[in-house]
Coordinates of C-alpha atoms and ligand atoms in Angstrom, one line a residue:
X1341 CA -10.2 22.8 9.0
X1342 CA -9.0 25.5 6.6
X1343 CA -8.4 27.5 9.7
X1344 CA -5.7 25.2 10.5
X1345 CA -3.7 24.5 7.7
X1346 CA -3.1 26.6 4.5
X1347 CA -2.7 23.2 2.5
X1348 CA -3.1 19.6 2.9
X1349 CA -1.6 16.7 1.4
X1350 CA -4.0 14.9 -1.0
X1351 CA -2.2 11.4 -0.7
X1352 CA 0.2 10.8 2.6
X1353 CA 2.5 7.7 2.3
X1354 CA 3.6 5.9 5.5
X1355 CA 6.5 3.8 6.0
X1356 CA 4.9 2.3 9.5
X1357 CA 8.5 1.4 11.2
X1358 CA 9.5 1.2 14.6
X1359 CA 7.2 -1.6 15.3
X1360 CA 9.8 -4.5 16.8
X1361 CA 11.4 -1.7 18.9
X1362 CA 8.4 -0.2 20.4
X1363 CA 7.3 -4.3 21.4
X1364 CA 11.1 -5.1 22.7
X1365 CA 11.0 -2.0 24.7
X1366 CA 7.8 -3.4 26.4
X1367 CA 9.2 -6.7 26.9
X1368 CA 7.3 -7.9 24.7
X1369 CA 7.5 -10.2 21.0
X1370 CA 7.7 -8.4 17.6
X1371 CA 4.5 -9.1 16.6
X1372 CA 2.7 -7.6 19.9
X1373 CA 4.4 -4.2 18.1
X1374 CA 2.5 -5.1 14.6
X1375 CA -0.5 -5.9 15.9
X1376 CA -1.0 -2.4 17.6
X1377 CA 0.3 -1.1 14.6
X1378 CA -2.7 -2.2 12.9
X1379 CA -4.5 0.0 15.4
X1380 CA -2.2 2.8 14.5
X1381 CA -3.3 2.1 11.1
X1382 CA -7.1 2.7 12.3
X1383 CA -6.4 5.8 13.9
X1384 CA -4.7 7.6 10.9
X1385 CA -7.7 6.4 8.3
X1386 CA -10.1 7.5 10.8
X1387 CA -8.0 10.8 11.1
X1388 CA -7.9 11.1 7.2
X1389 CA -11.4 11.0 6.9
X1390 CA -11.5 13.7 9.3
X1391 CA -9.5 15.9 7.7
X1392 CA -10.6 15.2 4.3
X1393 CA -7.7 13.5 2.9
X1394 CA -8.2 11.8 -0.3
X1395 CA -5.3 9.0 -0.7
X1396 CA -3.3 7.1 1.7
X1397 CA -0.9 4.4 1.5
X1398 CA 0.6 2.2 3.8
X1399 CA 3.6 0.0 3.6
X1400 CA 2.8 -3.0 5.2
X1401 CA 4.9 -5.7 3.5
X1402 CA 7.4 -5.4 1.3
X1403 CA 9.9 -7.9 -1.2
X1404 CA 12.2 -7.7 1.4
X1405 CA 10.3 -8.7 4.3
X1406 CA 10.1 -12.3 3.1
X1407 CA 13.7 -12.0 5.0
X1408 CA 12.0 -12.1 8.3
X1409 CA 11.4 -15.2 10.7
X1410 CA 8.5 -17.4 9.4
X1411 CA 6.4 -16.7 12.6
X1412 CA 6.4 -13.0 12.2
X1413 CA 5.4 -13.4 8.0
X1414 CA 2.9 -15.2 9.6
X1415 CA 1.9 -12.8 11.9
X1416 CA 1.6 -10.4 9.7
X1417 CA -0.9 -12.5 7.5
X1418 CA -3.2 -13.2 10.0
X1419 CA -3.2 -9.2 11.5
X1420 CA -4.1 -8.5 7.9
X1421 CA -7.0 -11.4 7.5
X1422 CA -8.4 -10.3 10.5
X1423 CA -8.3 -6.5 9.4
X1424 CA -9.7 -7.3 6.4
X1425 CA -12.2 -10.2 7.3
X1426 CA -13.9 -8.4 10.4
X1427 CA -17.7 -7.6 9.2
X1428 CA -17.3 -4.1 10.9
X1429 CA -14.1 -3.7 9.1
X1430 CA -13.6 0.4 8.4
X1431 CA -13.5 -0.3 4.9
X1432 CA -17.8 -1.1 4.7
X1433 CA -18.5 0.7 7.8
X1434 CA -16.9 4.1 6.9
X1435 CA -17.2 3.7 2.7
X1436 CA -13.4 3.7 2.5
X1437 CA -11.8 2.1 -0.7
X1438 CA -9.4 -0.7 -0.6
X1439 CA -6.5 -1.1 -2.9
X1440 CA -3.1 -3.1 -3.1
X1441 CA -0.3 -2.4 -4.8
X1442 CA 2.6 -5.4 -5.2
X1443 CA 2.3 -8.6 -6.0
X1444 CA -0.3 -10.9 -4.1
X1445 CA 0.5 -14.2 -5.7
X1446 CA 2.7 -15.4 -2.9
X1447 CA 0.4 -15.0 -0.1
X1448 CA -2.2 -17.6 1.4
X1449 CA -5.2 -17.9 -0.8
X1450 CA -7.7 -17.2 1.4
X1451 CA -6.0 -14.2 2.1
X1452 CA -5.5 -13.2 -1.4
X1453 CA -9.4 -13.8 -1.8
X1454 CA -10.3 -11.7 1.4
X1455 CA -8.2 -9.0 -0.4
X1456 CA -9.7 -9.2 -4.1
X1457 CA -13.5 -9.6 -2.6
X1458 CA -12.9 -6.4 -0.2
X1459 CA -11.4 -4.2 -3.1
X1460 CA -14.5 -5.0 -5.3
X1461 CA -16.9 -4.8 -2.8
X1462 CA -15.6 -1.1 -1.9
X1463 CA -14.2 -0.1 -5.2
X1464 CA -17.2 2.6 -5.9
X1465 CA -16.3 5.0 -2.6
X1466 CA -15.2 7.8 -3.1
X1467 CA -14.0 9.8 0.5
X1468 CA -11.2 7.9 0.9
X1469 CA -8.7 5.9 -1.2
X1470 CA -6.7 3.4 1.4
X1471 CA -3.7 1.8 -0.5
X1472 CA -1.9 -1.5 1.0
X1473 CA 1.9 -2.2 -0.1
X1474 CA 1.8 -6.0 -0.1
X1475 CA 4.9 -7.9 -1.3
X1476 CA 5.9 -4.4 -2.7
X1477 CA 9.0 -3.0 -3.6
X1478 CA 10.1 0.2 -5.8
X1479 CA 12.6 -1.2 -7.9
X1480 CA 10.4 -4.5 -8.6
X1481 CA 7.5 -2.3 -9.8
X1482 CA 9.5 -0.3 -12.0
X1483 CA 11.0 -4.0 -13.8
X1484 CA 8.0 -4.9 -13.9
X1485 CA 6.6 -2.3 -15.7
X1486 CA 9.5 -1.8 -18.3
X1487 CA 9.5 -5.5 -18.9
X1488 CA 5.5 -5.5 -19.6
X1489 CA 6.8 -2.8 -22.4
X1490 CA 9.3 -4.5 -23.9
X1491 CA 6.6 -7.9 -24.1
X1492 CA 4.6 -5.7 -26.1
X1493 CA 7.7 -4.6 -28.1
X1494 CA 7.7 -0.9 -27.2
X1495 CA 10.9 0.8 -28.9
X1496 CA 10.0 4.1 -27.2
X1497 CA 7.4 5.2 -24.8
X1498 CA 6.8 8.4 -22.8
X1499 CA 6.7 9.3 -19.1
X1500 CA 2.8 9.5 -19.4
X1501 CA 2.8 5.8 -20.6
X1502 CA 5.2 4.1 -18.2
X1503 CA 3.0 5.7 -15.3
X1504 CA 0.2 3.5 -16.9
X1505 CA 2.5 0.7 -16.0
X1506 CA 3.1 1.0 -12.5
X1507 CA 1.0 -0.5 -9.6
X1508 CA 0.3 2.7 -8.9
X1509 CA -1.6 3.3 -11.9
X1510 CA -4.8 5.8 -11.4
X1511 CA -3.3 7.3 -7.7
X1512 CA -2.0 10.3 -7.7
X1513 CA 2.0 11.1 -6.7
X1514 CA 2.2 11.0 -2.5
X1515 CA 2.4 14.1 -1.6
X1516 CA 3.8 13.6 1.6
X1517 CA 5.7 10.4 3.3
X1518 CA 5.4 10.0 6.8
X1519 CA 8.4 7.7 8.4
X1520 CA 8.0 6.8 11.7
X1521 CA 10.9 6.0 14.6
X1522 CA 13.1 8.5 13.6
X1523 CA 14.8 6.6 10.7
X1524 CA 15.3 8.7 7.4
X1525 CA 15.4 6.4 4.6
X1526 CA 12.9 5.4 1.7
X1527 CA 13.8 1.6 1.6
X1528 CA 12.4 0.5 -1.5
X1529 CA 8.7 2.5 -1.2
X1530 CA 7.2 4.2 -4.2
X1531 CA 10.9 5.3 -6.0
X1532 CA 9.3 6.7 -8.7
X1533 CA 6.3 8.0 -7.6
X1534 CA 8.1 9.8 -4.5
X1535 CA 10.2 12.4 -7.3
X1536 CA 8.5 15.8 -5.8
X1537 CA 7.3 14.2 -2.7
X1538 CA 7.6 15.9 0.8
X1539 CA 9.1 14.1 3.6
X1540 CA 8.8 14.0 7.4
X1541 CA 10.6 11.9 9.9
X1542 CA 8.9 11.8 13.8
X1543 CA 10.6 10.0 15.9
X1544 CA 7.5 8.1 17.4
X1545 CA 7.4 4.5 16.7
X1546 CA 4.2 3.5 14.6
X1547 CA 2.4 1.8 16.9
X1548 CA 2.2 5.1 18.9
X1549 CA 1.0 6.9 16.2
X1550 CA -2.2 9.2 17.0
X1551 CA -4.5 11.6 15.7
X1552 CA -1.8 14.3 17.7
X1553 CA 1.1 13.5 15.7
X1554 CA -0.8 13.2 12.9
X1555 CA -2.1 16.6 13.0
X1556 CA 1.3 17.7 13.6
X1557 CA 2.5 16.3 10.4
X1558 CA -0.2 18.1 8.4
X1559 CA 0.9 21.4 10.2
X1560 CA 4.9 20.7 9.0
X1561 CA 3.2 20.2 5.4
X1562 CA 1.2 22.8 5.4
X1563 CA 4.5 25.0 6.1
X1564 CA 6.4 23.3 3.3
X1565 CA 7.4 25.1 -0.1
X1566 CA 6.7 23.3 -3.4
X1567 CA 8.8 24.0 -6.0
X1568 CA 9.3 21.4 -8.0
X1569 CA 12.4 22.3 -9.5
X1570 CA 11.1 26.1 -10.2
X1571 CA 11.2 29.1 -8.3
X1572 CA 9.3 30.3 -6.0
Ligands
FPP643 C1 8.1 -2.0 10.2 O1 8.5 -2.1 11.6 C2 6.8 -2.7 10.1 C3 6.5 -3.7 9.2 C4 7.5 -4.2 8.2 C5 5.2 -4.4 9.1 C6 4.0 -3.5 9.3 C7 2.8 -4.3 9.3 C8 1.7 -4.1 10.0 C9 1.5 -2.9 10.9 C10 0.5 -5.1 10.0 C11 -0.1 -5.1 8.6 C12 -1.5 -5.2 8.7 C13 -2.4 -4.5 8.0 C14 -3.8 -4.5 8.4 C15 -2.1 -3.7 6.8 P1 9.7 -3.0 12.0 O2 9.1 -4.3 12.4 O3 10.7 -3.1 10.9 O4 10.2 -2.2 13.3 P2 11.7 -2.2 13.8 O5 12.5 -1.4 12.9 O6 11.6 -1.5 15.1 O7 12.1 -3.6 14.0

């Protein structure tokens, strides 16, 4: 693998989009598009593992998808329950930890509980770190976070502490964020967290994601220049 690539990412970020386009184009409803997303979504986990990648996230839902039609909300909550629920799900069967950032108090119960019981159950593995965005959104996160300062009547705190705040709390900075279908914009994901963060922008739609275009995007990293405000 080191043959490869010079450097990899330790925690890739996707922004999964393209999913209603890449259905309509087959004639067929939205949720047909999410539903082989979540196979995309198996693919790249399988490929982190693979190539030894330590942290990835996914944004599956965010605070602004609550604008979409009730029947795709619900679609999406029952492509997740099933993920989740399946006994053979990749999480037990490959030792893959489970983790959510966002809020989960708006969703079904049983979901919320599928969720909880999955994290716990996997929360000791250690090869790879799989992240969920659920009812997530950047600037939420980071009002959350000041507001559960000023509750404990912090005057001043450092940049140390207010990472301690975030969702995020314990994952390292994404290295890299993969958005698919060719748009180039970080709607709401991980603002704070995304300050020194690499970017790519394929112009495959997510649910024709593979193990090639992943690959791909680890070569593009691996080429990439970190700086981080110095010099090279
Ligand atoms: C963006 O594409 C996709 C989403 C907002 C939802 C992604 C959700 C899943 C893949 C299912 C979640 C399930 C699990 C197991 C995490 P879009 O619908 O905005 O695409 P478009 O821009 O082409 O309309």
């Amino acid at each position: 693998m080191t043959k490869l690539f010079n450097k990899l990412p330790n925690h890739i970020a996707f922004i999964m989009d393209g999913n209603g386009r890449w259905a309509k184009r087959r004639g067929m409803p939205r949720n047909y598009g999410h539903k082989e997303g979540v196979n995309a979504i198996e693919r790249t986990i399988d490929a982190c593992i693979k190539f030894g990648i330590k942290y990835c996230t996914f944004f599956a839902f965010s605070t602004e998808n609550w604008k979409r039609s009730k029947e795709e909300i619900e679609g999406i909550f029952e492509l997740l329950r099933d993920y989740i629920s399946k006994n053979d799900n990749i999480f037990l069967s490959k030792e893959v930890k489970l983790n959510h950032i966002g809020i989960l108090d708006p969703f079904p119960d049983d979901l919320k509980s599928s969720l909880v019981n999955m994290e716990k159950q996997t929360k000791n593995f250690e090869k790879l770190t799989v992240t969920f965005a659920l009812n997530y959104g950047g600037r939420d996160e980071i009002i959350r976070a000041i507001n559960n300062l000023l509750e404990k009547g912090e005057k001043s705190i450092t940049e140390k502490e207010f990472l301690t705040k975030l969702d995020t709390n314990g994952l390292p900075e994404p290295d890299f964020v993969i958005r698919t279908s060719g748009e180039q914009r970080v709607s709401n994901f991980m603002l704070y967290q995304m300050a020194y963060s690499e970017f790519y922008f394929p112009k495959i739609c997510w649910p024709s994601f593979n193990e090639h275009h992943f690959v791909k995007a680890l070569k593009v990293f691996s080429k990439r220049k970190r700086r981080y405000g110095g010099v090279s």
